[in-house]
Structure formats: C-alpha cells, structure tokens
Amino acid sequence: MTSQAMTLPRVYQVDAGPTSESTPFRRLLIAVALTFLAAFLWLPLAAVFVGALREGLGVYWEALTDPDALSAIKLTVIAALISVPVNMVFGIAAAWAIAKFEFRGKSLLITLIDLPFSVSPVIAGLLFVLLFGSHGWFGEFLAEHNIRIVFAVPAIVLATLFVTFPFVARELIPLMQEQGTEEEEAAIVLGASGWQTFWHITLPNIRWGLLYGVILCNARAMGEFGAVSVVSGHIRGLTNTIPLHVEILYNEYNATAAFAVATLLAFLALGTLAAKTLVARHLRGHH
Amino acid sequence: MSIHVKKIVKRFGAFNALREIDLEVGEGELIALLGPSGCGKTTLLRIIAGLETPDSGEIWFHGNEEGEVWFHGDDSKCQHVRERQVGFVFQHYALFRHMTVFDNVAFGLRVRPKSERPTEATIKEKVMELLRLVQLDWLAERYPAQLSGGQRQRIALARALAVEPKVLLLDEPFGALDAQVRKELRRWLRRLHDELHVTSVFVTHDQDEALEVADRVVVMNEGRIEQIGTPDEIYDHPATPFVYQFLGDVNLFHGRVSDGHAHIGAAAIQLAGHEPADTAVAAMFYTRPHDIELSHDGGGLEARIQGARRAGGVVKVRLERIDGHGAVEAEVPRESWEAEAFCEDQVVRVYPKRLKVFTAPETALAT
Amino acid sequence: MFRQSNVLPGFNISLGFTIFYLSLVVLIPLSAVFLKSFTLTWDEFWAAVTAPRVLASYRLTFGASLAAASINAVFGLLVAWVLVRYEFPAKKLVDALVDLPFALPTAVAGITLATIYAKNGWVGQFLAPLGIKVAFTPLGVVVALTFIGLPFVVRTIQPILEDFPKEMEEAAASLGATRVQTFVMVILPSIGPAVLTGFALAFARAIGEYGSVIFIAGNIPMVSEITPLMIVTKLEQYDEAGATSIAAAMLVASFLLLLGINLLQAWSSRVLPPAAPDQLEEPA
C-alpha cells in the first residue's frame, strides 16, 4: 500500500463543480428541454411562415390585400383602439385606489378584477349574447330601437373589453403598492394639486409598468378569438376580426391564405415578445 | 487528522484570489483565517471543503493512516465535497427551511448509502445527543424560521457535527449575528472545541473574534498569507505593517532611525533593544493609541488637543501635531486625564511608550 | 375605519370608477349567466348539463387538461431549470420565446398545431409510423393544451429557482448527499409549491381554452368535443338555455379552481415561509 493512487478512494474530474451536474448530464437536460420547446413552440411558429409563403410572395400579398382581409384588419385595430385605452384608464384608477389607500374589501376587489382571466373566452362571448341577443335581457328594447349589438361591432368591442379587462390593472397594482405613497405625499405637502402630483410624480414612476400592461393588453385585444367568435356572427367584410378571418379561410381549405393572414398575428406576437422583453429590462432596472 | 495545503492558486478571471498559499492545520487545532473582505480567506476555506476547485496546488488530508489526496493540480484530481467528510457551517446558516430542526440535523445520516445508514432509532438518539450538546434539544420540532439567528447557527453546527466530520470548517459563522450574541457564541464555540477537539478552521474579518477564539491565527491580505502565529505572537509581534494596522487602531509616523533612536519630527525617542546603526535609515513607526502617553512637559512630540470623548474607563483624545504632519489618536486612563487637567486646545507632549519600526515596507526590524 | 387618513386625493373617484366599470363590464354580464340558468327548472338544468355528449366533453376537457398540466409540470420544471442553471447559445432568445403562447393568438396556434401534427405534417409524419395519431384525436387536444399552459408553469417556477440559495445545495453536498438526494430532498420541497401552483394555473387555463383546440381536435361528438365547444354548438342551435347551463357549470368549476389556487398559495406561504431575510442576502 505504498502507492499513492491506492489511497485515493474516489476521484472526480475537476470540471464538474460540487453543486452542478456532470457535463454530459447537463447537455442531456438542455437537449431534452430544447427538443420539447422545438416541438411545442418553435416548429408551430415556423410553420406559420412556411405555410404562408408556400405558394410564393404573390399569393401571400394577395391574401393580405384581399378586401375582406383589409376590413378584418380595420375591425381588429378599432377594437384594440377602443379597449386598450379604456382598460388603461380603468387600470390606473383601480391601481391608484388599491395601492394608495387602505379600505375594507380590498382583497375581494383584487380577486374580482382578476376574474375575467378564469372565465373561458367562449363564456365571455356568451355573456353578451345573453344580455344583448334577440332573446336577451335588453333584446326587445334594442330591437324596438333598431340597435344591433350582437353580431355587430359593439359586441366585438364589449367582448374584447371583457377579456382584456385585468391586464393593465394587475401590472400596476403590485408596482404601485411597492412604490408606496411617500413621493406623492411629499408633492402634496409641497403644494401640488392632485393632477399635478399624478402627472409629475406617479406617472413617471409607473410608466414602464403601464407600458408593459398596455403591450400585453393590446396583444390579447388583437388576438382574441373565442369570445369574439361567439358574438361576431362571422359576417365577412363586416364583423370579422383578423383571427376570425383566419378561421374562415382555414375552414374553407384555403390554408395558404389562412397562414398568410396569420403571419400578421405572428408578427404581432413576436413584436409583443420583443417589446415585453425590452420593457421588462427597464422595469427591473428601475427598482 | 491534519490538513496540508500546498501552493494553492485560484484565479477568478483576472482576479488573483489566492497566490500560492501554504498552510498546515494540525490535529485538533482551532485556526482562524483573518483578513479584510476580498483577501481570499473564504475562497481558501471553500477550497479546503471542496466547494471550489483551485487552479493548481495540492491539498492533503492526513488521517490515522497515510495521506489522502483531496486535490492535486498536476494530476487534475479533485475529491468531491461529498467524499471529504467535512463539516461546513455557512455564514447565513443554510438550514433547510422545509425541514424541522430534528430533520435538519438528521439529514447527513439519512442520505448515507443504505449499507452505512444507521437505523432510525440510532439516528434519533444521535440527533438528540447533538441537540443537547448545542443546548437546543427543546427546539427539535420547530422550523428554522421560528428560531433566532444564534439558535439557527447552533443548529447549523449540530447538523455539521452529525456526520462526524474529519474537519470542521466555519465561514464567518457569527457574521450575521448582532454584537451581543456574537460574543456569547464565540466563547461557546471555544468551549465546545475544547470538549470535542475536532480539527477546525474558521473564517472571520473580526480581529477580536480571531484573537479570542483561535489557537493560531492566519492573517491574509490580497490572496497571500501575511503571518501565521498564536494570538499573542500576532498581536505582540506583527510581521508586517498590514498585520499591525489590521489588528487595531494605529498611529503612523514617518521618520528616521539612527543611534538607537526614532527621529520623528523634532523629537527623538529611545528605541528599546534596537541595534545602533551607523547610518540613518528612513522608517515607519507604528504605535497603538493606548501606548501613547500625554504629559504637559515630558518628552515627545508637541501636539494640540482637538477633542476628547469618554469611553468607559478611558478617554479617547484627538490631537493635531504642531509641526503639521498629521493627526494622532491617544487613549488615556480617565484618572490621569482628570489628574493632569487636560482640556481642548491645550498643547501637550505626545510620547509613544512602544513603537513598532518598519524600515522597508515588508520587513520588521524591532519593537 | 373605512379608509386611512391620507392626504392623497382621488380616493372616492378612483374607487367609484373602478367599481362602476367592474360592475358594468364584468359583474353584471357574469350574473346574467346565473340569472338565466335560474329561469330553468332544476330538471331542465340537470338534463342540459348531464346529457351524454356533454358528459363526454367534461371527461375530455378535464382529462386532457390534467394530462397537459402534468406534462407541463414536468417539462416546464425542466425548461425553467435549464434556463436558470445552465448556459447555452441564444439562451435569452429561448427564454423570451417561452412566452409565445401568451402572445400568439389562439386561432393561429390552433391552425399551425393542426398542420404540423397532421399525419403528413412536420411532426405528425414521424409519429404516424409509430401508430400515434395526434390531429383529430383527444391526443391533439392534449398537444394544444400543453402549448397553452407551458408559460404558466415555467414563469411560476423560474423566479423561485433563481432565488433558491446555492448554499443549501452546498450544505447538502457537504453532508454527503448525492445530486439526486439533494434534488429530491432539498430542492424539490422548496420549489414544490411553485410547481403545484404553475400546474393549477395551467390546468385552469386549459379548462376554458377554445381557439387553439378546435382546429386540432376534429370535434367528433363523444370523442373529441371539448366543453367550451359544446357551449358554442348549443348557441348555434339557438339553445341559449342549454348553452347557459353548461356555462354555469363551467363557471362554478373555474371559480372553485380559482379558490383552490388562492388557498394553495396561502398554504404554501404559511407552510414554507420565504427565506428569512438574512438567508437571502449575499455574503459580504
């Protein structure tokens, strides 16, 4: 037993740290994770673009400039232009009340604000059919006054409002709670009015969080399918949004055109992810 | 059971954390690694534990038989922390927060391979014995979050001792505790060590802690060992200006040494036991505030009292040298302060009773 | 005390507007479902929600949601682990793309999943020879729900894993634990509540999912019809009462699930208190 090697019970390679996995095992885990992500996320994303360009750029462009596609784009933009600002104003008001003041029933209020996230989009659409449809609560009144809500633009906007309701508020509430009330109180003590305090103190502090919420809200507003599908009536050129137009084209076995229009939404998604990543960096840097 | 560290080098990128460290920790010793933050003391401890891998050098462990290689840079051999059987105590305890105190201490026994694992009854007996040792057996069913900092650290120590470690390594074990608990716990650690005699190394940046607890102190700076010695050796015979400064408040004077005298400004002070040299040599003189004597007309430098503050039995005095070469701090017993009737703005004599002389930056000549 | 003494203005108007708008857009419409279903007799209601085709849809919706959430609990944990612990090329891009299911409209997800998992599709062609049919089967529903639920699990686990103190693993290793023991006995119990919460969130989302499923499911009655589709089908047949009954049943299930998730989070923060502040600090 004179050899030194005999006294080495078990010997490990230097490169594997004591609290890390061995290099081969690490590589295996990375490979499995990336394969999973490829099968479920990346391939579907790539397939949208490949499917859209299968018959060339000409066909792609034709599908995008089809009058029905253009009117779907228009309606989608209108729905987003209404629902995003309205929910933004609501989000700011709700966050102001919840984060800056103490009152009874606050946690119930927060739960209620999050409620639309746990309602199936199909049910969200159904709600407005029940209220404004021909057999709905206000059905007779609306029919008498010749106002159309369901199977028309107003219901699409309402359904979009419902499904995007919590986005801005749930970003702002924790952010404003964390920031507390000291800065605003200082401004008030220095003689600023309520609006001045909000514009010059609160808004600059929450701008990245607000932007983050607006980005997410907009993505959902433009991409919502289930809720809008129930209330729209699928009237071509009138009550179709981009996602509904994609569905119609796909069900008509016009897959290339469906994917062509879907690329618009895929670009929206990629733009959303990029913007979200950038804004998140600012949000983290801000603290 | 001793540890032998040979020429250990560790770099983090361009930063030299350890430059050729040599250190021997003897059987049953309690050693303190002392130094400012960033000096490499924690890195050295983690390397001994096997939590960090050095770039080169060797670490040997000598048990009862012949040596066991823990790390050998030339052969790229590194024994895993799991196999080294060291007890490691972390600054922030690192207790498993989802386990009770009992389960935390039992962890090291329960993870043993089936063939070596004790029965649950043996584990229970052993854990309770350790909890009694750290005087916390009444907390066995609590969770770490329900304990105070000092209690958590004692549990962490019991957990480390449960595996019957060959060496006990403690990384700033009292660093996260408040001053009072710190003092109690370090005395308690010393008593525990006297009882168990397990070879131990602990890291600290607190010189009082190192001097009070350790058998030997290793002072480190910028990845090098400045001095190794008993607390008395380190305090009374610091090898380098760094060690002198690090061990407490200090006054620094620049001057010359000749004819067995220190020449500082206009004053000449007799150096005890100093070989008379023919030629004058530029030197740095260090003295601690409590080694300075103030008088109205004795020897020494002239200085003006800037301010004084009472602290217990002494008075801490701030002075400004009349020749404009900086400030001096002194600590005077309260009785003599009152007896001599010193007061602010007075010009008095400052006489260093003890001077430590360094003629070249790294070499000590005499005291 | 209804509100704290506070110098800040705008409490009444902001809270008033919040409650008004919440009632208008969310609460009143939601109450419509329940009021409408109360106009039915109990027998009518029961017949609507327990029709064989509807029961089959519950089985599919809950079964597929459970399967998808389980797949996500395993692979979501793996993805979170790999993203937090390891370095590899384009990691930031991979990380950002995890949120794709949040951002990609469900209709697009639906048609593209249906295409690549069809028997001649990119992925389907490799599964077909193995006898695995995905598109137009319940398996297709699982695939779509897995897509939808993944970010919930990854994004719930990721921050917990990032905050997990490395010292705990070092302590386990120094006490002689193997990597597997450390993972099972130390890491998993700490991140377990996050995995469970992510699972529940993914499950809750999957129950109500519509857009991404209907294209790949094939919607064969009794085989691959999900419950939300049943609501749509009833509506298209002008059976508002039937649609409302099923919707009411689903809402109750969703709210119970929401309650469960809230209780789960409250429980995990009680059983597993966040690390004591001084355990989170970096050593100086």
Short mmCIF file of C-alpha atoms in Angstrom, two decimals, chain B residues 3-364:
data_model
loop_
_atom_site.label_atom_id
_atom_site.label_comp_id
_atom_site.label_asym_id
_atom_site.label_seq_id
_atom_site.Cartn_x
_atom_site.Cartn_y
_atom_site.Cartn_z
CA ILE B 3 -4.73 19.25 6.63
CA HIS B 4 -1.80 20.22 4.45
CA VAL B 5 -2.34 22.96 1.86
CA LYS B 6 0.48 23.32 -0.67
CA LYS B 7 0.95 26.14 -3.19
CA ILE B 8 -2.76 26.64 -3.81
CA VAL B 9 -3.54 29.13 -6.59
CA LYS B 10 -7.01 30.35 -7.52
CA ARG B 11 -7.99 32.98 -10.06
CA PHE B 12 -11.43 34.34 -10.86
CA GLY B 13 -10.94 35.78 -14.33
CA ALA B 14 -8.19 38.36 -13.97
CA PHE B 15 -8.54 38.49 -10.19
CA ASN B 16 -5.94 36.57 -8.20
CA ALA B 17 -7.94 35.27 -5.27
CA LEU B 18 -5.16 33.08 -3.87
CA ARG B 19 -1.45 33.27 -4.73
CA GLU B 20 0.47 30.14 -3.74
CA ILE B 21 -0.97 29.53 -0.32
CA ASP B 22 0.85 27.12 2.01
CA LEU B 23 -0.80 26.18 5.27
CA GLU B 24 -0.78 23.34 7.75
CA VAL B 25 -3.62 22.76 10.14
CA GLY B 26 -2.58 20.42 12.95
CA GLU B 27 -4.61 17.72 14.65
CA GLY B 28 -7.26 19.13 16.95
CA GLU B 29 -6.31 22.73 16.26
CA LEU B 30 -8.74 25.65 16.03
CA ILE B 31 -7.43 28.00 13.37
CA ALA B 32 -8.77 31.40 12.33
CA LEU B 33 -8.39 32.79 8.81
CA LEU B 34 -8.42 36.54 9.38
CA GLY B 35 -8.42 39.32 6.84
CA PRO B 36 -10.39 42.08 5.15
CA SER B 37 -13.12 41.20 2.66
CA GLY B 38 -11.71 40.10 -0.67
CA CYS B 39 -8.47 38.79 0.88
CA GLY B 40 -9.22 35.23 -0.18
CA LYS B 41 -9.98 33.71 3.22
CA THR B 42 -13.42 32.42 2.29
CA THR B 43 -12.12 31.11 -1.03
CA LEU B 44 -9.40 29.18 0.80
CA LEU B 45 -11.95 27.70 3.20
CA ARG B 46 -14.25 26.70 0.34
CA ILE B 47 -11.31 25.13 -1.49
CA ILE B 48 -10.44 23.05 1.57
CA ALA B 49 -14.08 21.97 1.76
CA GLY B 50 -14.21 21.07 -1.92
CA LEU B 51 -16.89 23.66 -2.72
CA GLU B 52 -14.44 25.46 -5.00
CA THR B 53 -11.75 23.99 -7.22
CA PRO B 54 -8.30 25.60 -7.18
CA ASP B 55 -6.31 26.20 -10.38
CA SER B 56 -3.19 24.47 -9.09
CA GLY B 57 -1.52 23.22 -5.94
CA GLU B 58 -2.24 20.33 -3.62
CA ILE B 59 -4.40 19.62 -0.60
CA TRP B 60 -3.62 16.61 1.54
CA PHE B 61 -5.57 15.19 4.40
CA HIS B 62 -3.70 13.12 6.97
CA GLY B 63 -5.91 10.82 8.96
CA ASN B 64 -4.69 7.98 11.07
CA GLU B 65 -3.00 6.13 8.22
CA GLU B 66 -1.19 7.79 5.40
CA GLY B 67 -2.20 10.86 3.46
CA GLU B 68 -5.29 11.14 1.35
CA VAL B 69 -5.23 13.44 -1.68
CA TRP B 70 -8.09 15.93 -1.65
CA PHE B 71 -6.77 17.92 -4.53
CA HIS B 72 -3.81 17.52 -6.81
CA GLY B 73 -3.45 20.12 -9.54
CA ASP B 74 -0.84 18.23 -11.60
CA ASP B 75 -2.97 15.09 -11.78
CA SER B 76 -6.24 17.05 -12.17
CA LYS B 77 -7.61 15.06 -9.25
CA CYS B 78 -10.25 16.56 -7.05
CA GLN B 79 -12.13 14.66 -4.43
CA HIS B 80 -15.78 15.62 -4.26
CA VAL B 81 -17.02 17.61 -1.26
CA ARG B 82 -19.38 14.70 -0.56
CA GLU B 83 -16.46 12.30 -0.05
CA ARG B 84 -14.28 14.60 2.03
CA GLN B 85 -16.46 14.27 5.10
CA VAL B 86 -16.00 17.85 6.21
CA GLY B 87 -18.46 19.75 8.35
CA PHE B 88 -19.23 23.11 6.78
CA VAL B 89 -21.04 25.90 8.60
CA PHE B 90 -22.30 28.77 6.45
CA GLN B 91 -22.49 32.43 7.38
CA HIS B 92 -26.21 32.51 6.65
CA TYR B 93 -26.79 29.06 8.21
CA ALA B 94 -28.20 27.45 5.04
CA LEU B 95 -30.65 25.44 7.11
CA PHE B 96 -33.22 23.53 5.06
CA ARG B 97 -36.27 25.64 5.71
CA HIS B 98 -38.88 23.00 4.91
CA MET B 99 -37.40 20.61 7.49
CA THR B 100 -37.69 20.69 11.25
CA VAL B 101 -34.61 21.21 13.38
CA PHE B 102 -34.53 17.47 14.01
CA ASP B 103 -34.69 16.61 10.30
CA ASN B 104 -32.01 19.17 9.51
CA VAL B 105 -29.59 17.57 11.94
CA ALA B 106 -30.57 14.06 10.82
CA PHE B 107 -30.06 14.90 7.12
CA GLY B 108 -26.42 13.88 6.89
CA LEU B 109 -27.17 10.48 8.44
CA ARG B 110 -30.23 9.80 6.31
CA VAL B 111 -28.51 10.44 2.98
CA ARG B 112 -25.88 7.77 3.61
CA PRO B 113 -25.93 4.74 1.32
CA LYS B 114 -28.28 2.06 2.65
CA SER B 115 -25.45 -0.18 3.84
CA GLU B 116 -23.93 2.57 6.03
CA ARG B 117 -27.15 4.21 7.15
CA PRO B 118 -27.93 3.93 10.87
CA THR B 119 -31.40 2.79 11.96
CA GLU B 120 -34.00 5.46 12.69
CA ALA B 121 -33.63 4.71 16.40
CA THR B 122 -29.87 5.29 16.28
CA ILE B 123 -30.40 8.44 14.25
CA LYS B 124 -32.90 9.72 16.80
CA GLU B 125 -30.54 9.02 19.67
CA LYS B 126 -27.61 10.66 17.92
CA VAL B 127 -29.57 13.76 16.84
CA MET B 128 -30.97 14.34 20.31
CA GLU B 129 -27.50 13.94 21.77
CA LEU B 130 -26.19 16.63 19.40
CA LEU B 131 -29.13 18.90 20.14
CA ARG B 132 -28.37 18.54 23.86
CA LEU B 133 -24.74 19.36 23.09
CA VAL B 134 -25.80 22.67 21.49
CA GLN B 135 -28.39 23.06 24.27
CA LEU B 136 -31.34 23.23 21.90
CA ASP B 137 -32.99 19.81 22.31
CA TRP B 138 -36.24 21.54 23.26
CA LEU B 139 -36.46 23.03 19.74
CA ALA B 140 -36.32 19.72 17.85
CA GLU B 141 -39.77 20.03 16.28
CA ARG B 142 -39.50 23.70 15.32
CA TYR B 143 -38.78 25.02 11.82
CA PRO B 144 -35.71 27.20 11.17
CA ALA B 145 -37.90 30.26 10.51
CA GLN B 146 -39.10 30.05 14.13
CA LEU B 147 -35.58 30.32 15.59
CA SER B 148 -33.38 33.29 16.41
CA GLY B 149 -30.16 33.84 14.49
CA GLY B 150 -27.98 32.48 17.25
CA GLN B 151 -30.15 29.37 17.61
CA ARG B 152 -30.04 28.79 13.87
CA GLN B 153 -26.27 28.91 13.85
CA ARG B 154 -26.04 26.42 16.70
CA ILE B 155 -28.37 24.07 14.80
CA ALA B 156 -26.22 24.51 11.70
CA LEU B 157 -23.22 23.49 13.79
CA ALA B 158 -25.03 20.47 15.20
CA ARG B 159 -26.00 19.47 11.65
CA ALA B 160 -22.38 19.68 10.53
CA LEU B 161 -21.20 17.65 13.55
CA ALA B 162 -23.77 14.91 12.93
CA VAL B 163 -21.69 13.36 10.13
CA GLU B 164 -18.68 13.10 12.48
CA PRO B 165 -16.59 15.33 10.24
CA LYS B 166 -12.83 14.89 9.92
CA VAL B 167 -12.55 18.67 9.92
CA LEU B 168 -14.97 21.42 10.80
CA LEU B 169 -14.98 24.46 8.52
CA LEU B 170 -16.87 27.60 9.52
CA ASP B 171 -17.39 30.52 7.14
CA GLU B 172 -17.91 33.74 9.13
CA PRO B 173 -20.09 31.72 11.50
CA PHE B 174 -21.10 34.72 13.59
CA GLY B 175 -21.07 37.33 10.83
CA ALA B 176 -24.85 37.63 10.55
CA LEU B 177 -25.47 37.98 14.30
CA ASP B 178 -25.67 41.07 16.45
CA ALA B 179 -22.77 42.05 18.71
CA GLN B 180 -24.02 40.59 21.99
CA VAL B 181 -24.96 37.18 20.57
CA ARG B 182 -21.67 37.10 18.67
CA LYS B 183 -19.64 37.41 21.82
CA GLU B 184 -21.58 34.72 23.64
CA LEU B 185 -21.44 32.34 20.72
CA ARG B 186 -17.70 32.63 20.16
CA ARG B 187 -16.95 31.79 23.77
CA TRP B 188 -19.34 28.91 23.48
CA LEU B 189 -17.58 27.71 20.29
CA ARG B 190 -14.25 27.79 22.12
CA ARG B 191 -15.63 25.69 24.97
CA LEU B 192 -17.22 23.28 22.50
CA HIS B 193 -13.92 22.88 20.71
CA ASP B 194 -12.12 22.19 23.99
CA GLU B 195 -14.66 19.43 24.56
CA LEU B 196 -14.64 17.85 21.09
CA HIS B 197 -11.13 18.59 19.78
CA VAL B 198 -12.19 18.36 16.19
CA THR B 199 -9.72 19.98 13.79
CA SER B 200 -11.37 23.28 12.87
CA VAL B 201 -10.83 26.26 10.59
CA PHE B 202 -12.99 29.35 10.77
CA VAL B 203 -13.07 32.48 8.69
CA THR B 204 -13.58 35.92 10.19
CA HIS B 205 -12.90 39.57 9.46
CA ASP B 206 -13.18 40.46 13.14
CA GLN B 207 -9.76 40.56 14.81
CA ASP B 208 -11.20 40.32 18.34
CA GLU B 209 -13.01 37.16 17.38
CA ALA B 210 -9.89 35.59 15.88
CA LEU B 211 -7.66 36.56 18.80
CA GLU B 212 -10.13 35.40 21.42
CA VAL B 213 -11.17 32.06 19.95
CA ALA B 214 -8.34 30.61 17.86
CA ASP B 215 -5.28 28.55 18.80
CA ARG B 216 -3.50 30.02 15.82
CA VAL B 217 -4.41 32.93 13.56
CA VAL B 218 -3.65 33.15 9.83
CA VAL B 219 -3.71 36.77 8.68
CA MET B 220 -4.42 37.09 4.97
CA ASN B 221 -4.31 40.01 2.56
CA GLU B 222 -4.74 40.19 -1.22
CA GLY B 223 -4.54 36.44 -1.71
CA ARG B 224 -1.40 35.98 0.39
CA ILE B 225 -0.70 34.90 3.94
CA GLU B 226 0.83 37.81 5.85
CA GLN B 227 1.52 35.98 9.08
CA ILE B 228 0.72 32.78 10.93
CA GLY B 229 1.00 32.62 14.69
CA THR B 230 -0.65 32.35 18.07
CA PRO B 231 -2.88 35.28 19.01
CA ASP B 232 -0.12 36.64 21.29
CA GLU B 233 2.54 36.38 18.60
CA ILE B 234 0.31 38.07 16.08
CA TYR B 235 -0.70 40.88 18.40
CA ASP B 236 2.66 41.50 20.05
CA HIS B 237 4.95 40.77 17.14
CA PRO B 238 3.14 41.65 13.93
CA ALA B 239 5.31 40.66 10.97
CA THR B 240 4.14 43.35 8.56
CA PRO B 241 2.61 46.83 8.69
CA PHE B 242 -0.58 45.30 7.30
CA VAL B 243 -0.92 42.93 10.24
CA TYR B 244 -0.21 45.76 12.67
CA GLN B 245 -2.83 48.00 11.12
CA PHE B 246 -5.39 45.27 10.76
CA LEU B 247 -5.28 44.26 14.40
CA GLY B 248 -6.47 47.56 15.78
CA ASP B 249 -6.38 51.36 15.72
CA VAL B 250 -2.94 52.62 14.98
CA ASN B 251 -0.90 55.81 14.66
CA LEU B 252 1.64 56.02 11.88
CA PHE B 253 4.69 58.31 11.99
CA HIS B 254 7.29 58.76 9.28
CA GLY B 255 10.87 59.41 10.33
CA ARG B 256 14.38 58.01 10.59
CA VAL B 257 16.19 55.50 12.77
CA SER B 258 19.71 56.24 13.95
CA ASP B 259 21.76 55.59 17.09
CA GLY B 260 19.02 53.51 18.62
CA HIS B 261 16.59 56.41 18.44
CA ALA B 262 13.49 57.07 16.42
CA HIS B 263 13.55 60.55 14.99
CA ILE B 264 10.05 61.80 14.38
CA GLY B 265 9.72 65.47 13.58
CA ALA B 266 11.70 67.31 16.22
CA ALA B 267 11.51 64.50 18.76
CA ALA B 268 13.96 61.68 19.38
CA ILE B 269 12.61 58.62 21.13
CA GLN B 270 14.74 55.88 22.63
CA LEU B 271 14.10 52.51 20.95
CA ALA B 272 14.31 49.62 23.39
CA GLY B 273 16.68 46.81 22.35
CA HIS B 274 17.43 48.35 18.99
CA GLU B 275 20.85 47.74 17.45
CA PRO B 276 22.52 51.12 16.97
CA ALA B 277 23.13 51.68 13.28
CA ASP B 278 25.78 54.00 11.94
CA THR B 279 23.73 55.44 9.14
CA ALA B 280 20.29 56.89 9.44
CA VAL B 281 17.57 54.77 7.80
CA ALA B 282 14.15 56.04 6.72
CA ALA B 283 11.46 54.23 8.67
CA MET B 284 7.78 53.99 9.52
CA PHE B 285 6.78 53.87 13.17
CA TYR B 286 3.52 52.41 14.39
CA THR B 287 2.00 52.78 17.81
CA ARG B 288 -1.40 51.95 19.25
CA PRO B 289 -3.45 54.72 20.89
CA HIS B 290 -3.26 53.06 24.31
CA ASP B 291 0.57 53.05 24.10
CA ILE B 292 0.68 56.83 23.90
CA GLU B 293 1.38 58.87 27.00
CA LEU B 294 0.31 62.50 27.29
CA SER B 295 2.07 64.97 29.53
CA HIS B 296 2.42 68.74 29.97
CA ASP B 297 6.20 68.84 29.89
CA GLY B 298 7.61 65.35 29.34
CA GLY B 299 9.37 64.11 26.18
CA GLY B 300 7.90 63.52 22.76
CA LEU B 301 6.10 65.42 20.03
CA GLU B 302 4.18 68.60 20.56
CA ALA B 303 0.51 68.38 19.65
CA ARG B 304 -2.68 70.29 20.21
CA ILE B 305 -5.72 68.58 21.71
CA GLN B 306 -8.58 68.80 19.19
CA GLY B 307 -11.20 66.89 21.06
CA ALA B 308 -11.79 64.22 23.69
CA ARG B 309 -14.53 61.66 24.20
CA ARG B 310 -15.12 59.42 27.21
CA ALA B 311 -15.46 55.72 26.51
CA GLY B 312 -15.73 53.62 29.66
CA GLY B 313 -12.58 53.85 31.77
CA VAL B 314 -10.57 55.67 29.14
CA VAL B 315 -10.65 58.99 27.34
CA LYS B 316 -10.13 58.93 23.56
CA VAL B 317 -8.18 62.01 22.55
CA ARG B 318 -7.77 63.52 19.10
CA LEU B 319 -4.62 65.61 18.62
CA GLU B 320 -3.04 67.58 15.79
CA ARG B 321 0.75 67.71 15.54
CA ILE B 322 2.16 71.23 15.91
CA ASP B 323 4.59 70.59 13.05
CA GLY B 324 1.59 69.99 10.78
CA HIS B 325 2.41 66.37 9.97
CA GLY B 326 -1.00 64.96 10.73
CA ALA B 327 -3.20 63.74 13.50
CA VAL B 328 -2.59 61.46 16.47
CA GLU B 329 -5.07 59.34 18.37
CA ALA B 330 -4.44 58.56 22.03
CA GLU B 331 -6.26 56.65 24.76
CA VAL B 332 -5.60 57.89 28.24
CA PRO B 333 -6.87 56.40 31.51
CA ARG B 334 -9.62 58.55 32.90
CA GLU B 335 -7.84 59.19 36.22
CA SER B 336 -4.73 60.63 34.59
CA TRP B 337 -6.87 62.71 32.20
CA GLU B 338 -8.59 64.28 35.18
CA ALA B 339 -5.47 64.46 37.37
CA GLU B 340 -3.46 66.29 34.71
CA ALA B 341 -6.41 68.58 33.91
CA PHE B 342 -6.04 68.28 30.16
CA CYS B 343 -8.52 70.19 28.06
CA GLU B 344 -9.20 71.15 24.47
CA ASP B 345 -6.82 73.49 22.61
CA GLN B 346 -4.01 72.76 25.04
CA VAL B 347 -0.63 71.99 23.56
CA VAL B 348 0.77 68.84 25.17
CA ARG B 349 3.55 66.30 24.70
CA VAL B 350 2.83 63.01 22.95
CA TYR B 351 5.15 60.18 23.93
CA PRO B 352 4.84 56.69 22.38
CA LYS B 353 5.74 54.14 25.04
CA ARG B 354 6.03 51.40 22.42
CA LEU B 355 6.95 51.84 18.79
CA LYS B 356 6.91 49.23 16.06
CA VAL B 357 9.54 50.05 13.44
CA PHE B 358 9.38 49.06 9.78
CA THR B 359 12.33 50.28 7.70
CA ALA B 360 11.23 48.67 4.46
CA PRO B 361 7.58 48.22 3.56
CA GLU B 362 7.50 44.48 4.31
CA THR B 363 10.21 43.98 6.94
CA ALA B 364 10.00 44.37 10.65
#
